[in-house]
Coordinates of C-alpha atoms in Angstrom, one line a residue:
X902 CA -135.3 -99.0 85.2
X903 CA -134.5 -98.4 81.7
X904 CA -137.8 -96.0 81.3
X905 CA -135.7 -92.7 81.5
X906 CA -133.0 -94.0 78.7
X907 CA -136.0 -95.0 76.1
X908 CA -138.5 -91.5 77.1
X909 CA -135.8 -89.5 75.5
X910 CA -134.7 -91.5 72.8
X911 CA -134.5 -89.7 69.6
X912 CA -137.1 -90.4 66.9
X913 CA -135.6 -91.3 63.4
X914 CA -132.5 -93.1 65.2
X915 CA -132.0 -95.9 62.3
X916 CA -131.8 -94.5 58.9
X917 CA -130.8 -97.9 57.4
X918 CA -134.7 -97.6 55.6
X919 CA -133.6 -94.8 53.4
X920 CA -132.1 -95.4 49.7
X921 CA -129.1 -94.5 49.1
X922 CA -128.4 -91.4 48.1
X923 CA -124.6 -91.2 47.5
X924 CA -121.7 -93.1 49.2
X925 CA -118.7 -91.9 51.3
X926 CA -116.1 -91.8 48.7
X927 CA -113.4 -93.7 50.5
X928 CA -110.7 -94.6 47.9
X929 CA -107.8 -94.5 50.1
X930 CA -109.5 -97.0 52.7
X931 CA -108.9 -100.3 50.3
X932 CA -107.3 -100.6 46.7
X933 CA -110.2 -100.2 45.1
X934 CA -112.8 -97.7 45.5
X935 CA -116.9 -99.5 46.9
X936 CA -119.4 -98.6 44.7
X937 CA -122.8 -97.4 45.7
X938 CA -126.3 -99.5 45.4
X939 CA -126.3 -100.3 41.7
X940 CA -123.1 -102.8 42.7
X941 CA -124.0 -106.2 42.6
X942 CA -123.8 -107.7 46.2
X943 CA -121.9 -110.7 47.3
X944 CA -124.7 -112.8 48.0
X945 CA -126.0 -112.4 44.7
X946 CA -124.0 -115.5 43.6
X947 CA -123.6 -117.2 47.1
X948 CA -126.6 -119.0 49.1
X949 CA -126.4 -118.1 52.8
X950 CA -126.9 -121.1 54.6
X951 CA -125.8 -120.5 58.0
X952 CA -125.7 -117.9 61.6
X953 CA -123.6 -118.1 64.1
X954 CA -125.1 -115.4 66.8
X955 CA -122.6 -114.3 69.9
X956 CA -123.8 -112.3 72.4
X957 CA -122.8 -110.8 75.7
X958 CA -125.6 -109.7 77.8
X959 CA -126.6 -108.7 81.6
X960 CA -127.0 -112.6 82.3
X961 CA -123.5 -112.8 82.7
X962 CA -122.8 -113.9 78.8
X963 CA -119.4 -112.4 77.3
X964 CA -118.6 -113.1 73.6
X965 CA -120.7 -116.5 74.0
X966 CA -121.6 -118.4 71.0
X967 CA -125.2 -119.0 71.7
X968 CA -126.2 -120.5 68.1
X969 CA -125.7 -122.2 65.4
X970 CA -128.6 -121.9 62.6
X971 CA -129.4 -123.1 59.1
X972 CA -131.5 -120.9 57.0
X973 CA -134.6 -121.9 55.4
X974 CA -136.5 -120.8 52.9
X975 CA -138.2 -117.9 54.0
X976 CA -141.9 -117.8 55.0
X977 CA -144.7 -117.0 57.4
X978 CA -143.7 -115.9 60.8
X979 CA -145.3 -114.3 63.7
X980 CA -142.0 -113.0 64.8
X981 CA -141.1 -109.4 64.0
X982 CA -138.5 -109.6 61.4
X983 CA -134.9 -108.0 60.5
X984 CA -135.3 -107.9 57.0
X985 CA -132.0 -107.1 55.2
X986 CA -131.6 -105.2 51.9
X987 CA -127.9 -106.2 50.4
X988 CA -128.6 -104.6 47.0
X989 CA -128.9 -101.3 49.0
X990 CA -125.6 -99.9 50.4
X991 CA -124.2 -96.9 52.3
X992 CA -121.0 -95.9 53.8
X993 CA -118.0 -98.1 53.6
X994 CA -116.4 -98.7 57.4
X995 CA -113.0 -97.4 58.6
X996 CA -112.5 -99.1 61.5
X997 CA -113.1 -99.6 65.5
X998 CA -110.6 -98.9 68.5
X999 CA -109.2 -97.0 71.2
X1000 CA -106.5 -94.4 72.2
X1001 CA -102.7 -94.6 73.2
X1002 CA -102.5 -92.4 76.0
X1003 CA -99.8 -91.7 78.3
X1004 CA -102.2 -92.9 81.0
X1005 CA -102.5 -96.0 79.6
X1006 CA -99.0 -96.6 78.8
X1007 CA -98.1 -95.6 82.2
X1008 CA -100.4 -97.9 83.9
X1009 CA -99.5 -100.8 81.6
X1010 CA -95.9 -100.3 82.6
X1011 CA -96.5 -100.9 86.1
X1012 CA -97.8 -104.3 85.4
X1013 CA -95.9 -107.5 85.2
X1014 CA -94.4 -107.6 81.5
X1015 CA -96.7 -111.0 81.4
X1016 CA -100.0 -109.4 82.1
X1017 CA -99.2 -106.6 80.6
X1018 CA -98.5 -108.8 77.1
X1019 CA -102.0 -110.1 77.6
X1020 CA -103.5 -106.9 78.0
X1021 CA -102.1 -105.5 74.9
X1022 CA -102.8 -108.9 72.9
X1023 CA -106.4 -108.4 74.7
X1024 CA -106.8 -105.5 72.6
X1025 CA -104.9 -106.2 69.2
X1026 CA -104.4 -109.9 68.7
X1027 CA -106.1 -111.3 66.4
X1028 CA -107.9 -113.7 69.5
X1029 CA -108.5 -110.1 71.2
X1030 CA -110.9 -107.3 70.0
X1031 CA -108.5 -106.9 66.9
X1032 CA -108.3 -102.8 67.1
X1033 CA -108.2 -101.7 63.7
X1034 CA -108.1 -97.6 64.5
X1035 CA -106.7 -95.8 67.3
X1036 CA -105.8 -92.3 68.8
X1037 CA -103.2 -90.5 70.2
X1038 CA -102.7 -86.9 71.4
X1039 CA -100.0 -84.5 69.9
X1040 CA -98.0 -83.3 73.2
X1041 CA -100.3 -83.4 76.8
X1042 CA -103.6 -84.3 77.2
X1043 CA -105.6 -84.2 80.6
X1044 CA -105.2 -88.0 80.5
X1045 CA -101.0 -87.6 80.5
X1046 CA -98.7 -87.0 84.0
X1047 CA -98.2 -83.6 83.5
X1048 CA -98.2 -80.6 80.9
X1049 CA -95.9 -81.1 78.1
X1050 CA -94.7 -80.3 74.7
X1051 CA -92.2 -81.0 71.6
X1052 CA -90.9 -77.8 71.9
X1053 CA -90.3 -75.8 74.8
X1054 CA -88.0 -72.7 74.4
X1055 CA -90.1 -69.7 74.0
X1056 CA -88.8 -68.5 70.6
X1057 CA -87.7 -71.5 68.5
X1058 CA -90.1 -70.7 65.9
X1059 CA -88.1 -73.1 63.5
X1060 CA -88.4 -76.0 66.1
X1061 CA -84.7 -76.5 66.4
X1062 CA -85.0 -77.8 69.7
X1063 CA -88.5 -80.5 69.0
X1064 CA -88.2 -83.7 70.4
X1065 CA -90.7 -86.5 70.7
X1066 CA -88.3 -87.9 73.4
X1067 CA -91.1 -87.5 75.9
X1068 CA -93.2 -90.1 73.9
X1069 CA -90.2 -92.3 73.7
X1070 CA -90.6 -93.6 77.4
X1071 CA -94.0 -94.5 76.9
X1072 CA -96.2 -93.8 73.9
X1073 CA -94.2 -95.1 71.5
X1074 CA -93.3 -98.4 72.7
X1075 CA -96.9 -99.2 73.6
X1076 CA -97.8 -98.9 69.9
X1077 CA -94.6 -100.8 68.8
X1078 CA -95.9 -103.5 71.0
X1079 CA -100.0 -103.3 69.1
X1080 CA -97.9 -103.2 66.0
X1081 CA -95.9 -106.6 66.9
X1082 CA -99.3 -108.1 68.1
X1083 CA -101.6 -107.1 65.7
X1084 CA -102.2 -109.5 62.6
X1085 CA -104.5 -106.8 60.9
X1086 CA -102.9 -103.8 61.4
X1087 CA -103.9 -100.6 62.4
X1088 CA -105.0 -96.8 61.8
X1089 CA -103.6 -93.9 64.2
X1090 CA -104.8 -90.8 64.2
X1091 CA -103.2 -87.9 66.2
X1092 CA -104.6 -84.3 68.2
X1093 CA -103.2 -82.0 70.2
X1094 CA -104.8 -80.4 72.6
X1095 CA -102.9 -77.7 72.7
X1096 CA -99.9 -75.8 71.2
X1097 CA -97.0 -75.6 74.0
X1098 CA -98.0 -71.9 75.7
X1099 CA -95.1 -69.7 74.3
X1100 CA -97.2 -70.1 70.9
X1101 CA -100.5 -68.7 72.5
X1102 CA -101.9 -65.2 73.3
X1103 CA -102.6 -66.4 76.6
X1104 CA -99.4 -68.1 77.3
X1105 CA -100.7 -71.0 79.3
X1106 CA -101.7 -74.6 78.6
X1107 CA -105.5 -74.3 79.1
X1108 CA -107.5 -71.9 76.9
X1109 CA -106.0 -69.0 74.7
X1110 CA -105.9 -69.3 70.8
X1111 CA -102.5 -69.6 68.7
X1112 CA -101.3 -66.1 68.2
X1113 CA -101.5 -65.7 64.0
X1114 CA -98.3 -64.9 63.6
X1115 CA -96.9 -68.6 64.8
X1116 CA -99.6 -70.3 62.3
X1117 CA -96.6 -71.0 60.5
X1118 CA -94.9 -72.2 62.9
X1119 CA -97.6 -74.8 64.4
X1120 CA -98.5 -76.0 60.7
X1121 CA -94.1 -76.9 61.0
X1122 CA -94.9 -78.8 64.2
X1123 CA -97.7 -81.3 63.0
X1124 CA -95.0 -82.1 60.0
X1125 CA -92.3 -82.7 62.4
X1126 CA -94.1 -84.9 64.6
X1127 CA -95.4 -87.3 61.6
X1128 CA -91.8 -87.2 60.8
X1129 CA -90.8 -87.9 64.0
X1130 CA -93.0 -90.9 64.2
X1131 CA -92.1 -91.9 61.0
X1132 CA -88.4 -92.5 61.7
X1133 CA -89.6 -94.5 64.8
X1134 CA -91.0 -97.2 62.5
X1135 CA -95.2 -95.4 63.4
X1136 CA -96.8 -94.2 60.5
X1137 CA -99.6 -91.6 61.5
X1138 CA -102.5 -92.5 59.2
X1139 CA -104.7 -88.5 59.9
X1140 CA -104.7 -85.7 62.4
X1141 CA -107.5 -83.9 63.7
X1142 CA -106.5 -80.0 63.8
X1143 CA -107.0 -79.4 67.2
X1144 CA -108.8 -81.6 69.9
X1145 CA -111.9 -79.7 71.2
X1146 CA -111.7 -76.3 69.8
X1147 CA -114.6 -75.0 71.5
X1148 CA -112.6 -75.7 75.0
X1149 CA -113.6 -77.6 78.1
X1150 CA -113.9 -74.9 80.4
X1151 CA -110.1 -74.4 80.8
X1152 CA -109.7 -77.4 83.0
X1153 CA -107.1 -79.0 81.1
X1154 CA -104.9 -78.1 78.2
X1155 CA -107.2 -77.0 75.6
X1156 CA -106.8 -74.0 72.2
X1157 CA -109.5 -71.9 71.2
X1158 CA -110.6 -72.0 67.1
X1159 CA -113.3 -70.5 65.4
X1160 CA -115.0 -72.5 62.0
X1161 CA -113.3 -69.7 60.3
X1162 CA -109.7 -69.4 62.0
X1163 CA -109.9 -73.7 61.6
X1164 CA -110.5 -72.9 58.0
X1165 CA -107.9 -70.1 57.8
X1166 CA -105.3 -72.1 59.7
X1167 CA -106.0 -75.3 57.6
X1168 CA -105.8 -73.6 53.9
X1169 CA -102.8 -71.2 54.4
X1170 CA -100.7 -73.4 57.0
X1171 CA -101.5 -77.0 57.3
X1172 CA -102.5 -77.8 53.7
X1173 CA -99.6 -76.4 52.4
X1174 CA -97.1 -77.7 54.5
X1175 CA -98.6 -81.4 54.5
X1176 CA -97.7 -80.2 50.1
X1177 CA -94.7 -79.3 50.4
X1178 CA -93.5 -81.6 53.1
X1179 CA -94.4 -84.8 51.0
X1180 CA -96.8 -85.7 54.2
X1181 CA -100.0 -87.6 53.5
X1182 CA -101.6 -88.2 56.6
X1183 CA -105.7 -87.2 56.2
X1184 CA -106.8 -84.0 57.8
X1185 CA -109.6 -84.1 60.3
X1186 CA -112.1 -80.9 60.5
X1187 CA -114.3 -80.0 64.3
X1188 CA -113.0 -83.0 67.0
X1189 CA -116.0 -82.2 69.2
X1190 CA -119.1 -82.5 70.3
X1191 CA -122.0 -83.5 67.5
X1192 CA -124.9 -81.1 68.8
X1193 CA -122.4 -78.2 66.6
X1194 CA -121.2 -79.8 63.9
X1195 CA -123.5 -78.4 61.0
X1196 CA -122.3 -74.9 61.9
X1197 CA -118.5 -75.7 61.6
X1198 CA -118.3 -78.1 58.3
X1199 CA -120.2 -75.1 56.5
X1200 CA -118.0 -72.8 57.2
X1201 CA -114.7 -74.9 56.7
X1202 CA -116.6 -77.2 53.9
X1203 CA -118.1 -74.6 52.4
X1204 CA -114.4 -72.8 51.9
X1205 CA -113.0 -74.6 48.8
X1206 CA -109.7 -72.9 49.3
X1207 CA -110.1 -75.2 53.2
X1208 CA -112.1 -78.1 51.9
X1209 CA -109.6 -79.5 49.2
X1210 CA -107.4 -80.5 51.9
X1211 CA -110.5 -82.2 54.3
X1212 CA -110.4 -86.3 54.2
X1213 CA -113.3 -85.4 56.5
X1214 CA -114.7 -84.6 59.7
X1215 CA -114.4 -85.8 63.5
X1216 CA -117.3 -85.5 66.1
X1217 CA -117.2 -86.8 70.0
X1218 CA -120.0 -87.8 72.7
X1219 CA -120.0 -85.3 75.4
X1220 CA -123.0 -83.2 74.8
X1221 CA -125.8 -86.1 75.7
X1222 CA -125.6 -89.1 77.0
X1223 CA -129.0 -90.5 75.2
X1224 CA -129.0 -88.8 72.2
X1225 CA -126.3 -89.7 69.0
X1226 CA -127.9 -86.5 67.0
X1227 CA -128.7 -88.3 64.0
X1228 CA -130.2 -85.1 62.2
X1229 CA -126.9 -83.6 62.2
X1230 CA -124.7 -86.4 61.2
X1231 CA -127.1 -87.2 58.4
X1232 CA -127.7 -83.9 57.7
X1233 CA -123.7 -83.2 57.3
X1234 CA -123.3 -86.4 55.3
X1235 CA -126.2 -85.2 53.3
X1236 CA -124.7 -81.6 52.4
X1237 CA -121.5 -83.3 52.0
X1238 CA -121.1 -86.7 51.3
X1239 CA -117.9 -87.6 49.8
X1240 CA -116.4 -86.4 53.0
X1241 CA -116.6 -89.1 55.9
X1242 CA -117.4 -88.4 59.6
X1243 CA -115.7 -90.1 62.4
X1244 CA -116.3 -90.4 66.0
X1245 CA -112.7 -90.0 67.8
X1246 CA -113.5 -90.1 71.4
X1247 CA -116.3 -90.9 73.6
X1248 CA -115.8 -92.7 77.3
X1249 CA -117.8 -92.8 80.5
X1250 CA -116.5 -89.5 81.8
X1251 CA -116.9 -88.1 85.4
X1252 CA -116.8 -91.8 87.1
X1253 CA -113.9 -93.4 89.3
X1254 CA -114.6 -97.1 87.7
X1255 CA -116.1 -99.7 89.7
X1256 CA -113.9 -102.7 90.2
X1257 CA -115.2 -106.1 88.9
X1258 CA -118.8 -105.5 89.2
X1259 CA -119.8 -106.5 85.8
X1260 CA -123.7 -105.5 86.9
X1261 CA -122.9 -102.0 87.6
X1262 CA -122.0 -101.6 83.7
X1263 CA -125.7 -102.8 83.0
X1264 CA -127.8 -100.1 85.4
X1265 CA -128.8 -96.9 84.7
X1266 CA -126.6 -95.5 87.2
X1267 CA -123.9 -93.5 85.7
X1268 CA -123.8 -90.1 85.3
X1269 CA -121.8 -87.4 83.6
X1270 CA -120.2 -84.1 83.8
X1271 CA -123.7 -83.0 82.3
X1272 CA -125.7 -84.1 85.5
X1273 CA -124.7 -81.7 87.8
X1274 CA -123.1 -79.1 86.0
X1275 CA -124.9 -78.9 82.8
X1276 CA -127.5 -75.7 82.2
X1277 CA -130.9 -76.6 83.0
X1278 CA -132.3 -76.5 79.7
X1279 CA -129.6 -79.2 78.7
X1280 CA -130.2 -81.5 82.0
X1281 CA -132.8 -84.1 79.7
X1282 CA -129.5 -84.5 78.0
X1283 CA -127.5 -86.1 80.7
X1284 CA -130.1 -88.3 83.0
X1285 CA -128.4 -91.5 84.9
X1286 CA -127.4 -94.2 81.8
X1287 CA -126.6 -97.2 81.4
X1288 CA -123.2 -97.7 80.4
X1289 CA -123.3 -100.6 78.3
X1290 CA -126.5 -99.2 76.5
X1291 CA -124.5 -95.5 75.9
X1292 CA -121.8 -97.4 74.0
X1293 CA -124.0 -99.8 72.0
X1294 CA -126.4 -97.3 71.5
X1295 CA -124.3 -94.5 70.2
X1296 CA -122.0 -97.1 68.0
X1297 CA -125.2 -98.6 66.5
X1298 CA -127.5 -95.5 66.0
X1299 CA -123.8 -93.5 64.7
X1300 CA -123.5 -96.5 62.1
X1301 CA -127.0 -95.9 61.1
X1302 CA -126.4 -92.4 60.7
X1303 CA -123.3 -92.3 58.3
X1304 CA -120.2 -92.7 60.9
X1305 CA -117.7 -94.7 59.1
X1306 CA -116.0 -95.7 62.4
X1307 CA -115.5 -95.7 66.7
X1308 CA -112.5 -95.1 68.5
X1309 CA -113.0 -95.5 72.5
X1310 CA -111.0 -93.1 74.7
X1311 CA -107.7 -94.7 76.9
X1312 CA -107.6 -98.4 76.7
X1313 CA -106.4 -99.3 80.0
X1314 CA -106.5 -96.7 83.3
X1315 CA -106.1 -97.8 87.1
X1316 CA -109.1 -98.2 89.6
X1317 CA -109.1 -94.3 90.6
X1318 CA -110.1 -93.7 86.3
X1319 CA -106.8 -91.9 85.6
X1320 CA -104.0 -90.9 86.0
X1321 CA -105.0 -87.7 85.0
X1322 CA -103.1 -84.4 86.3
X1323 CA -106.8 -82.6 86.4
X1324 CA -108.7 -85.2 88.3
X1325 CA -110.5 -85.7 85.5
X1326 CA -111.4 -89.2 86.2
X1327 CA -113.1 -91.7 83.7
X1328 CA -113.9 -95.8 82.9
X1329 CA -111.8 -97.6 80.5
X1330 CA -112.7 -100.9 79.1
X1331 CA -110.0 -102.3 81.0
X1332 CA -109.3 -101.7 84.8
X1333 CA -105.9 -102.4 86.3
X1334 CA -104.7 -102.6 90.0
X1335 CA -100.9 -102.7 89.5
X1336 CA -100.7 -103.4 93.4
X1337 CA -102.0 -106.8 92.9
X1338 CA -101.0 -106.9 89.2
X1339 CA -105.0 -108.0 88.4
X1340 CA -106.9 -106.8 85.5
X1341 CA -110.3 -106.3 85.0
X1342 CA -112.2 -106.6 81.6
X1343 CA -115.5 -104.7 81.8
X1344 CA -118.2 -105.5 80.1
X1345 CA -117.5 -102.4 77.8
X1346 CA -114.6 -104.4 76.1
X1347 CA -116.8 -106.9 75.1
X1348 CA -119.3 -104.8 73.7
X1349 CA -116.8 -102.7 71.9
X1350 CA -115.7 -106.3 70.7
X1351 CA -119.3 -106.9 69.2
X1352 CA -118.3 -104.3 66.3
X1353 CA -114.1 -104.2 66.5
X1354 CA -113.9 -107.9 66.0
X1355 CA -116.9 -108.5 63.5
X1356 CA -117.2 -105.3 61.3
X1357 CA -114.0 -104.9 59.5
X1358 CA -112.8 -102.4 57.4
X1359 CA -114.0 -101.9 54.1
X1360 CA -116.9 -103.4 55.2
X1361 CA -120.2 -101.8 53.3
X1362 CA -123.7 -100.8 55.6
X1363 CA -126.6 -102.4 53.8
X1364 CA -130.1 -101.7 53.7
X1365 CA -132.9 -102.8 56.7
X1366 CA -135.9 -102.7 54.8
X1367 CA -137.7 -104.0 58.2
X1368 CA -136.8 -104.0 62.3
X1369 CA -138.4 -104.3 65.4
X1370 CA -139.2 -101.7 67.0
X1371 CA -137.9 -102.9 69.8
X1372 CA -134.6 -103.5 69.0
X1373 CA -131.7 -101.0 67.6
X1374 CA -130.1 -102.7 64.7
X1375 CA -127.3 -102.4 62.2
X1376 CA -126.3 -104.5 59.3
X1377 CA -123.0 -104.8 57.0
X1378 CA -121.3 -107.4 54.5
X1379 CA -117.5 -107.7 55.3
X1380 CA -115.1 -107.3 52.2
X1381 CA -114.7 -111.3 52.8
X1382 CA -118.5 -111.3 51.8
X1383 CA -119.8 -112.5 54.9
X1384 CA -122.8 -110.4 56.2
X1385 CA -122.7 -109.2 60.1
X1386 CA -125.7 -107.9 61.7
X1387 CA -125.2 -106.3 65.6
X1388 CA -128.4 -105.8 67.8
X1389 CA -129.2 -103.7 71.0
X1390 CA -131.9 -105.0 73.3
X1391 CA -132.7 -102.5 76.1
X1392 CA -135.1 -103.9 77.4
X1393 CA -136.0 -106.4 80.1
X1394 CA -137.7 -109.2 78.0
X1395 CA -136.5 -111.5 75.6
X1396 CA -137.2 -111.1 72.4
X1397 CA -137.5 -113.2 69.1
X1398 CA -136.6 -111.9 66.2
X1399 CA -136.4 -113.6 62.3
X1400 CA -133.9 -112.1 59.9
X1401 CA -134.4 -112.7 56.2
X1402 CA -132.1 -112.1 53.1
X1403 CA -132.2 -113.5 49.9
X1404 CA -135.3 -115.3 50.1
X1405 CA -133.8 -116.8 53.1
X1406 CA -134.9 -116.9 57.3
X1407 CA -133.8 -117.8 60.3
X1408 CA -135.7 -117.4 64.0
X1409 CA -133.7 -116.9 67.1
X1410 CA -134.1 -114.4 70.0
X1411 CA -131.8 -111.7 71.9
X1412 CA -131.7 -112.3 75.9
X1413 CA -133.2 -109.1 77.9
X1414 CA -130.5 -106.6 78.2
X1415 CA -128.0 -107.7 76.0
X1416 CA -126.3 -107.4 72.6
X1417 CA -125.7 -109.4 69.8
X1418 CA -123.7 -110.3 66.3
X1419 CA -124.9 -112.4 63.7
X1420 CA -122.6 -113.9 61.2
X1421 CA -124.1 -114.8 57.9
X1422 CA -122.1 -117.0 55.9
X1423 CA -123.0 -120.0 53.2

């Protein structure tokens, strides 16, 4: 069953082996800047002395604390062995979450206020998966109740007349109510999808490019929404420049950029009016798919004029449901690597969800847009998946490949996989029936747990100098010093497993079909 998903795996997917060449410069991310490997790491002066694994697997296992183990000094094993390199150390972690979309705000609201409270606390309590980064789109997205914008008079090219009132009904108290649950605290990062039609050459929501002469005008807009957000109490942390610039076909509101009109846009408009404007929310380059990412970062990376203004760039899912295209992330992070990439969207797309059959989440038996409409050279792309393995699979191999955080797509949608005013219908983590006032908590929640809840930010990727084969892994030490490793196993066997650091071993085992999250602590 899980033959197809493993044939067309990518070679090279972990690249926790490789020295470090440089770190993701990340000073704004905690007070003090990480260093790269010559820092000396916190188990240097600390003894580890015991794991806690949790894992949620196939078997029906959700979060479960399956172990406590005491290490021991480390020696001969027959086991294949996880062997962890602290002294070596890569990109320093943003954070994990989901998106604020109207969709999920709407369907929350038709909820009981009580279950409703849970969900949200479900999400950002500190009990919950403790979101630490979200999204949230910049007027209508396909996954909103209809077209809509800030500013709708044709004309108002000084955006007299914007208003985030729409976002007021919904939006906006949906992320006063993460913000009043949320012990951590959290990251938002905001893309439109499209600028309202009066500022395109096509004048209509889907497709068309923003006509040059209202680059001004758009570059006002982002300003006035931070504002905006701003005086409602919501800071917005970044914004990606435009969501998909390459288009989805015109199904939905979408805006056509080039590398080079991005680049013009960002270094003549957007840069300078984030200046003069006092606003210092980061500036996201691409928003799409990774199999084209090398192309545009050279052209907007490689303008200094447009680079000076990057914090860095933003890559989705879409084009494969197997492959995370670690060449090009590692090749981008290699060309430029004190600018960090970020995955802001990925979701199981094309699929009404299926209502509390945990199972169906652990067979290869999704598909997406790609499997029927995708050009035949691309179909080995998009075979039948496994949903859990496509999130724990891209999170992990993404890790390994320089991503310095996850955000999920909508957080909540109802048991059609919307609503969405282009029948564009998707999974969430969470699946409400507002009829009935149930909710159901996929098995993707919990696996988006395994990194959200247990790979905070500032945390520091270290070094794998060993791993089986059969397993994808991943490895970091939290800022509080403790050392989280995460585990995929795709296969339908148990297997044991060692992990040693410092000198120091343990022996367990990861159930078939399942992932897992060590905590190392002394």
């Amino acid at each position: 069953m899980l033959s197809a998903d493993k044939a067309v795996r990518p070679s090279g997917d972990d690249c926790s082996g490789m020295r470090a060449r440089s770190c993701v410069l990340l000073a704004l991310l905690t007070p003090t800047a990480l260093g790269c490997a010559d820092r000396q790491p916190g188990s240097a002066t600390r003894t580890y002395t015991t794991a806690t694994v949790i894992q949620t697997s196939r078997a029906g296992d959700k979060l479960a604390r399956i172990a406590s183990l005491a290490f021991a000094e480390a020696g001969g094993t027959e086991r294949p062995v996880i062997a962890l390199d602290p002294a070596t150390e890569y990109q320093t972690i943003l954070g994990f979450g989901g998106s604020f979309t109207e969709s999920t705000a709407y369907v929350l609201g038709l909820l009981s206020e009580q279950k409703r409270q849970e969900v949200i606390a479900a999400y950002f309590g500190p009990t919950g998966t403790d979101y630490t980064l979200t999204r949230t789109h910049i007027n209508s997205s396909d996954f909103s109740l209809a077209n809509y914008a800030y500013a709708e008079i044709p004309g108002d090219t000084l955006l007299e007349h914007f208003t985030i009132q729409e976002d007021r009904d919904d939006i906006v108290p949906l992320i006063k109510d993460a913000m009043a649950v949320s012990e951590s605290g959290f990251r938002i990062i905001a893309s439109p999808w499209t600028a309202p039609p009066w500022m395109k050459d096509n004048n209509a929501w889907n497709d068309g490019s923003l006509l040059p002469e209202l680059y001004p005008t758009w570059a006002l807009y982002f300003s006035k929404y931070i504002q905006a957000y701003e005086e409602e109490g919501i800071d917005i942390w970044g914004v990606t420049i435009e969501n998909e610039p390459l288009g989805n076909g015109g199904q939905w509101e979408s805006m056509i950029f080039s590398p080079t009109s991005m680049a013009d846009f960002l270094k003549s408009h957007l840069g300078p009016r984030f200046e003069e404007d006092g606003i210092d929310a980061k500036i996201l380059i691409y928003d799409q798919n990774r199999d084209h990412v090398e192309e545009w970062v050279d052209v907007i990376l490689g303008d200094a004029d447009a680079a000076k203004y990057v914090w860095g760039t933003a890559v989705h899912w879409y084009s494969s449901t197997v492959d995370w295209y670690p060449e090009a992330l590692n090749a981008v992070h290699d060309r430029y690597p004190d600018r960090a990439i970020l995955h802001t969207e990925g979701t199981i797309d094309a699929e009404v969800p299926v209502w509390q059959d945990d199972d169906w989440y652990w067979r290869r038996e999704a598909t997406d847009w790609g499997y029927d409409w995708a050009p035949e050279e691309d179909k080995p792309l998009h075979p039948k998946y496994v949903p859990v393995y496509r999130y724990a699979r891209d999170i992990i191999g993404g890790l390994n490949s320089w991503l310095v955080g996850w955000i999920d797509w909508n957080m909540v949608l109802d048991t059609q996989g919307g609503p969405n005013h282009a029948s564009n219908w998707c999974v969430a983590p969470v699946i409400a029936r507002p009829e009935t006032d149930e909710v159901y908590y996929t098995p993707l929640y919990y696996v988006l747990a395994h990194f959200s809840k247990y790979i905070r930010p500032g945390a520091v990727r270290i070094g794998i100098a060993e791993s089986p084969e059969s397993l994808m892994v991943t490895a970091f030490r939290n800022p509080d010093g403790r050392t989280v490793v995460a585990l995929l196993n795709q296969s339908e066997s148990e297997v044991e497993y060692a992990v040693t650091l410092d000198g120091r071993q343990i022996d367990t085992a990861i159930a078939p079909s399942a992932i897992q999250t060590l905590i190392l602590e002394w």
